[in-house]
């Protein structure tokens, strides 16, 4: 495995942990109040954290790296926008939520390509 792929794998694993922790923290916060934003952050974090974990553990090559990048960046932008709305009352930047959503959708579609192109764990 090249050094670049190893760095991407470690970054994906680290982001999976951070996004999963964000999801749990948001779920805890949502349980203490009536926040639609925190509930959405929890759902997004708890869905995408494990997906990133799987990509980090099994994914090798360009397509898994693209999928991980899209999922991670989309999740961070989308959840960041919801968090800004929750705590500061304004958006992260105009169009942040749709951009983050497109990133997440693109990440999942890239996973489709990973599945179609898969030749084994170390051959993508």
XYZ file of N, CA and C in Angstrom:
372
model
N 0.860 -1.178 0.000
C 0.000 0.000 0.000
C 0.900 1.233 0.000
N 0.582 2.187 -0.856
C 1.394 3.387 -0.940
C 1.203 4.254 0.296
N 2.162 5.123 0.535
C 2.075 6.022 1.681
C 0.849 6.912 1.623
N 0.478 7.355 0.436
C -0.696 8.209 0.265
C -1.964 7.465 0.652
N -2.059 6.201 0.250
C -3.236 5.415 0.602
C -3.309 5.153 2.103
N -2.155 4.936 2.724
C -2.139 4.707 4.173
C -2.572 5.963 4.923
N -2.127 7.125 4.482
C -2.552 8.382 5.099
C -4.061 8.553 4.949
N -4.578 8.276 3.764
C -6.024 8.404 3.533
C -6.800 7.422 4.394
N -6.291 6.203 4.525
C -6.954 5.197 5.353
C -7.005 5.643 6.808
N -5.904 6.151 7.320
C -5.873 6.609 8.716
C -6.769 7.822 8.930
N -6.778 8.740 7.984
C -7.648 9.905 8.077
C -9.116 9.481 8.052
N -9.450 8.536 7.179
C -10.824 8.028 7.111
C -11.221 7.398 8.441
N -10.344 6.603 9.022
C -10.642 5.984 10.316
C -10.815 7.041 11.405
N -9.946 8.041 11.422
C -10.060 9.103 12.427
C -11.371 9.873 12.260
N -11.714 10.199 11.023
C -12.961 10.921 10.779
C -14.176 10.071 11.123
N -14.076 8.756 10.918
C -15.202 7.893 11.284
C -15.458 7.970 12.784
N -14.404 7.987 13.563
C -14.558 8.112 15.010
C -15.120 9.453 15.425
N -14.619 10.521 14.831
C -15.121 11.857 15.166
C -16.584 12.024 14.777
N -16.942 11.546 13.598
C -18.324 11.683 13.124
C -19.254 10.805 13.952
N -18.809 9.595 14.310
C -19.612 8.747 15.178
C -19.810 9.367 16.549
N -18.745 9.937 17.119
C -18.851 10.607 18.423
C -19.793 11.802 18.338
N -19.711 12.547 17.243
C -20.619 13.675 17.035
C -22.063 13.192 17.033
N -22.305 12.056 16.380
C -23.653 11.506 16.330
C -24.172 11.137 17.699
N -23.337 10.511 18.508
C -23.751 10.136 19.865
C -23.990 11.380 20.711
N -23.100 12.356 20.628
C -23.270 13.589 21.401
C -24.541 14.320 20.993
N -24.811 14.376 19.697
C -26.030 15.034 19.222
C -27.268 14.281 19.686
N -27.208 12.955 19.694
C -28.347 12.166 20.178
C -28.600 12.442 21.654
N -27.527 12.545 22.426
C -27.677 12.861 23.847
C -28.289 14.247 24.021
N -27.805 15.215 23.260
C -28.361 16.561 23.339
C -29.811 16.607 22.917
N -30.144 15.875 21.874
C -31.527 15.854 21.379
C -32.468 15.226 22.390
N -31.962 14.303 23.198
C -32.830 13.638 24.178
C -33.234 14.569 25.310
N -32.552 15.687 25.459
C -32.847 16.635 26.528
C -33.684 17.818 26.074
N -34.096 17.808 24.839
C -34.877 18.936 24.342
C -35.618 18.569 23.074
N -36.151 19.579 22.467
C -36.928 19.368 21.253
C -36.204 20.040 20.091
N -35.088 19.422 19.651
C -34.278 20.007 18.595
C -34.289 19.122 17.360
N -34.917 19.599 16.327
C -34.912 18.877 15.060
C -33.504 18.808 14.487
N -32.724 19.875 14.668
C -31.364 19.901 14.133
C -30.483 18.857 14.808
N -30.542 18.756 16.126
C -29.707 17.777 16.822
C -30.107 16.352 16.454
N -31.386 16.123 16.290
C -31.836 14.798 15.858
C -31.296 14.442 14.488
N -31.291 15.411 13.588
C -30.759 15.177 12.242
C -29.247 14.958 12.278
N -28.537 15.744 13.085
C -27.093 15.566 13.224
C -26.797 14.172 13.764
N -27.579 13.730 14.754
C -27.383 12.398 15.325
C -27.564 11.323 14.260
N -28.637 11.413 13.504
C -28.908 10.402 12.477
C -27.803 10.378 11.426
N -27.379 11.540 10.983
C -26.334 11.621 9.959
C -25.015 11.074 10.500
N -24.643 11.478 11.707
C -23.382 11.007 12.291
C -23.363 9.516 12.544
N -24.488 8.990 13.037
C -24.538 7.567 13.361
C -24.701 6.689 12.124
N -25.090 7.269 10.999
C -25.154 6.514 9.742
C -23.826 6.585 8.985
N -23.210 7.758 8.968
C -22.026 7.943 8.145
C -20.726 7.579 8.858
N -20.697 7.659 10.184
C -19.505 7.233 10.928
C -19.154 5.774 10.642
N -20.121 4.845 10.800
C -19.822 3.442 10.489
C -19.489 3.197 9.018
N -20.103 3.943 8.112
C -19.775 3.787 6.689
C -18.322 4.177 6.443
N -17.878 5.246 7.072
C -16.481 5.657 6.941
C -15.549 4.635 7.584
N -15.968 4.055 8.705
C -15.174 3.014 9.352
C -14.966 1.844 8.392
N -16.046 1.407 7.745
C -15.941 0.303 6.795
C -15.019 0.664 5.634
N -15.155 1.874 5.111
C -14.274 2.293 4.012
C -12.817 2.339 4.459
N -12.593 2.819 5.665
C -11.225 2.897 6.174
C -10.599 1.535 6.405
N -11.411 0.576 6.838
C -10.887 -0.756 7.119
C -10.744 -1.610 5.860
N -11.672 -1.493 4.929
C -11.685 -2.386 3.770
C -11.277 -1.712 2.469
N -11.466 -0.413 2.382
C -11.251 0.264 1.117
C -9.797 0.528 0.816
N -9.390 0.184 -0.375
C -8.045 0.463 -0.862
C -8.192 1.037 -2.265
N -7.414 2.023 -2.580
C -7.407 2.547 -3.934
C -8.147 3.856 -4.068
N -8.247 4.291 -5.302
C -8.793 5.598 -5.618
C -10.292 5.709 -5.359
N -11.087 4.733 -5.798
C -12.540 4.830 -5.628
C -12.970 4.865 -4.160
N -12.449 3.986 -3.305
C -12.814 4.097 -1.892
C -12.372 5.427 -1.274
N -11.230 5.947 -1.711
C -10.761 7.237 -1.191
C -11.700 8.360 -1.613
N -12.176 8.311 -2.850
C -13.134 9.315 -3.323
C -14.430 9.203 -2.542
N -14.916 7.967 -2.353
C -16.145 7.754 -1.589
C -15.995 8.292 -0.174
N -14.881 7.977 0.470
C -14.648 8.433 1.845
C -14.566 9.950 1.921
N -13.891 10.556 0.970
C -13.759 12.015 0.964
C -15.122 12.686 0.802
N -15.905 12.191 -0.147
C -17.240 12.772 -0.358
C -18.128 12.591 0.871
N -18.130 11.379 1.434
C -18.950 11.130 2.624
C -18.515 12.002 3.797
N -17.223 12.045 4.055
C -16.727 12.804 5.204
C -16.975 14.297 5.036
N -16.605 14.840 3.885
C -16.773 16.280 3.686
C -18.253 16.655 3.656
N -19.073 15.841 2.983
C -20.504 16.106 2.956
C -21.108 16.087 4.354
N -20.708 15.098 5.151
C -21.216 14.986 6.519
C -20.789 16.177 7.365
N -19.538 16.551 7.268
C -19.023 17.677 8.059
C -19.734 18.973 7.670
N -19.899 19.211 6.386
C -20.568 20.443 5.935
C -22.037 20.443 6.349
N -22.729 19.323 6.120
C -24.154 19.247 6.436
C -24.384 19.382 7.946
N -23.669 18.585 8.727
C -23.841 18.646 10.187
C -23.359 19.985 10.738
N -22.295 20.522 10.163
C -21.812 21.835 10.588
C -22.844 22.921 10.348
N -23.516 22.841 9.209
C -24.556 23.821 8.912
C -25.711 23.701 9.906
N -26.146 22.473 10.182
C -27.231 22.290 11.153
C -26.817 22.757 12.546
N -25.572 22.482 12.925
C -25.075 22.940 14.219
C -25.027 24.458 14.318
N -24.569 25.097 13.263
C -24.542 26.567 13.253
C -25.952 27.128 13.397
N -26.903 26.528 12.694
C -28.298 26.984 12.799
C -28.829 26.776 14.214
N -28.454 25.664 14.819
C -28.933 25.333 16.169
C -28.386 26.302 17.217
N -27.073 26.533 17.182
C -26.442 27.279 18.261
C -26.204 28.757 17.965
N -26.066 29.117 16.690
C -25.784 30.516 16.366
C -26.895 31.197 15.585
N -27.871 30.412 15.137
C -29.020 30.983 14.456
C -28.806 31.374 13.007
N -27.702 30.951 12.413
C -27.482 31.239 10.994
C -26.720 30.093 10.345
N -26.748 30.088 9.024
C -26.128 29.032 8.238
C -24.602 29.113 8.276
N -23.963 27.999 8.030
C -22.509 27.954 7.907
C -22.064 28.845 6.749
N -22.719 28.696 5.601
C -22.572 29.569 4.440
C -23.766 29.287 3.535
N -24.108 30.195 2.643
C -25.280 29.967 1.787
C -25.148 28.675 0.976
N -26.175 27.847 1.047
C -26.184 26.596 0.304
C -25.388 25.470 0.934
N -24.973 25.629 2.195
C -24.142 24.605 2.834
C -24.876 23.271 2.964
N -26.108 23.292 3.441
C -26.834 22.026 3.638
C -27.030 21.274 2.320
N -27.485 21.932 1.250
C -27.604 21.187 -0.010
C -26.254 20.681 -0.537
N -25.202 21.477 -0.379
C -23.881 21.050 -0.829
C -23.423 19.832 -0.030
N -23.601 19.885 1.293
C -23.245 18.730 2.118
C -24.065 17.507 1.758
N -25.350 17.700 1.522
C -26.207 16.589 1.117
C -25.766 15.979 -0.196
N -25.400 16.819 -1.156
C -24.898 16.305 -2.433
C -23.600 15.525 -2.243
N -22.751 16.017 -1.350
C -21.516 15.295 -1.055
C -21.792 13.914 -0.488
N -22.736 13.841 0.449
C -23.073 12.541 1.041
C -23.673 11.603 -0.005
N -24.590 12.116 -0.823
C -25.180 11.293 -1.885
C -24.086 10.829 -2.846
N -23.202 11.742 -3.215
C -22.093 11.370 -4.101
C -21.202 10.301 -3.488
N -20.975 10.390 -2.186
C -20.181 9.374 -1.499
C -20.823 8.003 -1.571
N -22.127 7.964 -1.328
C -22.835 6.680 -1.407
C -22.832 6.140 -2.830
N -22.981 7.017 -3.821
C -22.929 6.556 -5.213
C -21.522 6.081 -5.588
N -20.509 6.698 -5.014
C -19.142 6.221 -5.242
C -18.954 4.835 -4.634
N -19.629 4.561 -3.514
C -19.576 3.221 -2.928
C -20.188 2.201 -3.897
N -21.232 2.602 -4.622
C -21.795 1.717 -5.650
C -20.705 1.361 -6.656
N -19.950 2.359 -7.099
C -18.869 2.111 -8.061
C -17.792 1.217 -7.463
N -17.482 1.418 -6.183
C -16.513 0.551 -5.501
C -17.003 -0.894 -5.561
N -18.273 -1.089 -5.260
C -18.830 -2.443 -5.281
C -18.789 -3.065 -6.663
N -19.075 -2.290 -7.677
C -19.070 -2.815 -9.042
C -17.657 -3.103 -9.554
N -16.685 -2.354 -9.057
C -15.305 -2.498 -9.539
C -14.460 -3.394 -8.652
N -14.995 -3.875 -7.531
C -14.199 -4.597 -6.553
C -13.626 -5.893 -7.125
N -12.299 -6.056 -6.970
C -11.604 -7.272 -7.361
C -10.945 -7.945 -6.153
N -11.389 -7.628 -4.973
C -10.791 -8.157 -3.754
C -10.331 -7.028 -2.883
N -9.981 -7.308 -1.641
C -9.696 -6.248 -0.675
C -8.505 -5.356 -1.015
N -7.515 -5.846 -1.729
C -6.322 -5.035 -1.989
C -6.099 -4.746 -3.459
N -7.138 -4.845 -4.290
C -6.923 -4.704 -5.723
C -7.636 -3.520 -6.352
N -8.367 -2.683 -5.624
C -9.049 -1.527 -6.223
C -8.100 -0.395 -6.435
